[in-house]
Tab-separated table of C-alpha atoms in Angstrom:
chain	number	residue	atom	x	y	z
A	1	UNK	CA	0.000	0.000	0.000
A	2	UNK	CA	1.432	3.378	-0.923
A	3	UNK	CA	1.758	5.736	2.033
A	4	UNK	CA	-0.351	8.377	0.266
A	5	UNK	CA	-3.214	5.844	-0.142
A	6	UNK	CA	-3.355	4.742	3.518
A	7	UNK	CA	-5.828	7.522	4.544
A	8	UNK	CA	-8.154	6.409	1.727
A	9	UNK	CA	-8.629	3.041	3.450
A	10	UNK	CA	-9.827	4.560	6.756
A	11	UNK	CA	-12.784	2.824	8.387
A	12	UNK	CA	-14.733	4.201	11.334
A	13	UNK	CA	-15.222	1.734	14.199
A	14	UNK	CA	-18.324	1.706	16.462
A	15	UNK	CA	-16.261	3.390	19.204
A	16	UNK	CA	-15.552	6.341	16.887
A	17	UNK	CA	-11.922	5.453	16.195
A	18	UNK	CA	-10.503	5.454	12.674
A	19	UNK	CA	-8.679	2.346	11.510
A	20	UNK	CA	-6.399	2.472	8.440
A	21	UNK	CA	-5.002	-0.382	6.392
A	22	UNK	CA	-1.208	-0.369	6.029
A	23	UNK	CA	-1.290	-3.243	3.533
A	24	UNK	CA	-3.733	-4.028	0.732
A	25	UNK	CA	-6.882	-5.507	2.322
A	26	UNK	CA	-8.584	-8.510	0.753
A	27	UNK	CA	-11.979	-7.864	-0.769
A	28	UNK	CA	-11.231	-4.617	-2.594
A	29	UNK	CA	-12.478	-4.898	-6.155
A	30	UNK	CA	-9.151	-3.935	-7.735
A	31	UNK	CA	-6.834	-5.614	-5.211
A	32	UNK	CA	-5.834	-8.578	-7.450
A	33	UNK	CA	-5.159	-6.363	-10.479
A	34	UNK	CA	-3.255	-3.842	-8.360
A	35	UNK	CA	-1.149	-6.576	-6.772
A	36	UNK	CA	-0.427	-8.211	-10.140
A	37	UNK	CA	0.623	-4.868	-11.641
A	38	UNK	CA	2.914	-4.206	-8.669
A	39	UNK	CA	4.585	-7.637	-8.908
A	40	UNK	CA	4.973	-7.283	-12.683
A	41	UNK	CA	6.640	-3.881	-12.293
A	42	UNK	CA	8.808	-5.098	-9.429
A	43	UNK	CA	10.285	-7.968	-11.487
A	44	UNK	CA	10.391	-6.120	-14.837
A	45	UNK	CA	14.195	-5.915	-14.773
A	46	UNK	CA	14.321	-9.730	-14.401
A	47	UNK	CA	11.811	-10.585	-17.138
A	48	UNK	CA	14.469	-12.199	-19.364
A	49	UNK	CA	14.529	-15.151	-16.945
A	50	UNK	CA	11.703	-14.594	-14.423
A	51	UNK	CA	7.989	-14.468	-15.206
A	52	UNK	CA	5.286	-13.679	-12.664
A	53	UNK	CA	1.654	-14.662	-12.330
A	54	UNK	CA	0.097	-12.926	-9.321
A	55	UNK	CA	2.040	-14.406	-6.388
A	56	UNK	CA	3.889	-17.044	-8.430
A	57	UNK	CA	7.394	-16.387	-9.776
A	58	UNK	CA	8.905	-18.670	-12.413
A	59	UNK	CA	12.666	-18.544	-12.940
A	60	UNK	CA	14.083	-20.456	-15.913
A	61	UNK	CA	17.663	-20.495	-17.108
A	62	UNK	CA	19.720	-21.969	-19.923
A	63	UNK	CA	23.430	-22.243	-20.615
A	64	UNK	CA	24.735	-18.922	-21.952
A	65	UNK	CA	27.915	-16.853	-22.028
A	66	UNK	CA	30.178	-19.787	-21.145
A	67	UNK	CA	28.168	-20.677	-18.018
A	68	UNK	CA	26.169	-23.848	-17.471
A	69	UNK	CA	22.413	-23.702	-17.041
A	70	UNK	CA	22.850	-24.499	-13.319
A	71	UNK	CA	25.307	-21.623	-12.818
A	72	UNK	CA	22.961	-19.242	-14.603
A	73	UNK	CA	19.985	-20.552	-12.628
A	74	UNK	CA	21.722	-19.946	-9.287
A	75	UNK	CA	22.658	-16.435	-10.432
A	76	UNK	CA	19.079	-15.721	-11.562
A	77	UNK	CA	17.603	-17.094	-8.330
A	78	UNK	CA	19.920	-14.890	-6.276
A	79	UNK	CA	18.869	-11.821	-8.270
A	80	UNK	CA	15.154	-12.597	-7.826
A	81	UNK	CA	15.531	-13.368	-4.104
A	82	UNK	CA	17.546	-10.171	-3.613
A	83	UNK	CA	14.790	-8.203	-5.361
A	84	UNK	CA	12.244	-9.801	-3.014
A	85	UNK	CA	14.355	-9.022	0.057
A	86	UNK	CA	14.980	-5.417	-1.004
A	87	UNK	CA	11.244	-4.834	-1.494
A	88	UNK	CA	10.211	-6.814	1.624
A	89	UNK	CA	8.328	-9.547	-0.223
A	90	UNK	CA	8.265	-12.966	1.370
A	91	UNK	CA	7.912	-16.408	-0.178
A	92	UNK	CA	6.200	-19.482	1.208
A	93	UNK	CA	8.872	-22.179	1.602
A	94	UNK	CA	6.208	-24.900	1.496
A	95	UNK	CA	5.229	-23.859	-2.050
A	96	UNK	CA	8.705	-23.352	-3.512
A	97	UNK	CA	10.322	-25.643	-6.090
A	98	UNK	CA	14.014	-25.106	-6.905
A	99	UNK	CA	16.000	-26.597	-9.790
A	100	UNK	CA	13.189	-28.726	-11.220
A	101	UNK	CA	12.904	-29.868	-14.851
A	102	UNK	CA	9.118	-29.349	-14.631
A	103	UNK	CA	6.857	-27.520	-12.214
A	104	UNK	CA	3.143	-27.971	-11.538
A	105	UNK	CA	1.013	-24.942	-12.404
A	106	UNK	CA	-2.762	-24.546	-12.823
A	107	UNK	CA	-3.418	-28.238	-13.432
A	108	UNK	CA	-0.524	-28.714	-15.864
A	109	UNK	CA	3.229	-29.144	-15.856
A	110	UNK	CA	5.501	-26.490	-17.369
A	111	UNK	CA	9.014	-27.476	-18.424
A	112	UNK	CA	11.616	-27.541	-21.179
A	113	UNK	CA	9.238	-29.356	-23.531
A	114	UNK	CA	6.452	-26.812	-23.018
A	115	UNK	CA	3.088	-27.418	-21.401
A	116	UNK	CA	1.920	-30.910	-20.480
A	117	UNK	CA	-1.313	-32.087	-18.886
A	118	UNK	CA	-1.051	-33.713	-15.471
A	119	UNK	CA	-1.511	-37.456	-15.432
A	120	UNK	CA	-4.181	-38.254	-12.887
A	121	UNK	CA	-4.813	-41.950	-13.337
A	122	UNK	CA	-6.042	-43.550	-10.146
A	123	UNK	CA	-6.714	-40.230	-8.422
A	124	UNK	CA	-10.130	-39.033	-7.301
A	125	UNK	CA	-9.431	-35.380	-8.073
A	126	UNK	CA	-8.812	-35.875	-11.802
A	127	UNK	CA	-10.935	-33.702	-14.057
A	128	UNK	CA	-13.663	-31.932	-12.124
A	129	UNK	CA	-13.253	-31.724	-8.345
A	130	UNK	CA	-15.397	-34.305	-6.597
A	131	UNK	CA	-16.298	-36.064	-9.840
A	132	UNK	CA	-16.751	-39.802	-10.128
A	133	UNK	CA	-16.516	-42.216	-13.018
A	134	UNK	CA	-19.625	-41.788	-15.225
A	135	UNK	CA	-22.292	-44.472	-14.951
A	136	UNK	CA	-25.019	-44.890	-17.507
A	137	UNK	CA	-25.694	-43.389	-20.908
A	138	UNK	CA	-26.753	-39.924	-19.676
A	139	UNK	CA	-23.582	-39.331	-17.652
A	140	UNK	CA	-21.329	-40.598	-20.457
A	141	UNK	CA	-23.126	-38.335	-22.976
A	142	UNK	CA	-22.783	-35.367	-20.621
A	143	UNK	CA	-19.056	-36.017	-20.184
A	144	UNK	CA	-18.657	-36.357	-23.952
A	145	UNK	CA	-20.353	-32.973	-24.486
A	146	UNK	CA	-18.056	-31.386	-21.887
A	147	UNK	CA	-15.017	-32.857	-23.662
A	148	UNK	CA	-16.204	-31.478	-27.018
A	149	UNK	CA	-16.748	-28.026	-25.485
A	150	UNK	CA	-13.241	-28.007	-23.984
A	151	UNK	CA	-11.798	-29.057	-27.363
A	152	UNK	CA	-13.588	-26.154	-29.077
A	153	UNK	CA	-12.293	-23.707	-26.455
A	154	UNK	CA	-8.701	-24.959	-26.794
A	155	UNK	CA	-8.634	-25.057	-30.606
A	156	UNK	CA	-5.481	-23.305	-31.808
A	157	UNK	CA	-3.700	-23.711	-28.487
A	158	UNK	CA	-2.731	-27.328	-29.090
A	159	UNK	CA	0.697	-26.600	-30.526
A	160	UNK	CA	1.998	-25.803	-27.030
A	161	UNK	CA	0.361	-28.767	-25.288
A	162	UNK	CA	2.206	-32.064	-24.954
A	163	UNK	CA	0.054	-35.023	-23.932
A	164	UNK	CA	0.942	-36.792	-20.715
A	165	UNK	CA	2.128	-40.396	-20.938
């Protein structure tokens, strides 16, 4: 929250006191867009090797300038972490993945080969949350219609998708 915007968040309590937010409160209509714009601007100088999506930061590196991909990756990670420390942004260690060939993101895997669907054989959460295997003609037809709709929506995006084994 910018210091000049803090007074704009003032809320009057029943006791007559004013309470001001020092950080962006949840529930404001533009909070996600504002946060995403801030993170994008913050990491703009690192965009050659670090992409952001709201609170996710993706750092990818390849061998360049006589350095191995691992050496470059360590250098890029240090630069991103230093940027976070300088601007007082904190990461969740439980969510972090360092030095991976592929990372899970929004139901897919992203890696050197591009985008790949997650394999979810034998898992209950595959497809739609809480869904079960279809039983009977009506459920199979409904699932088939859903599949056709998804195919229509994804038409033209298939060149970047690699099927899971």
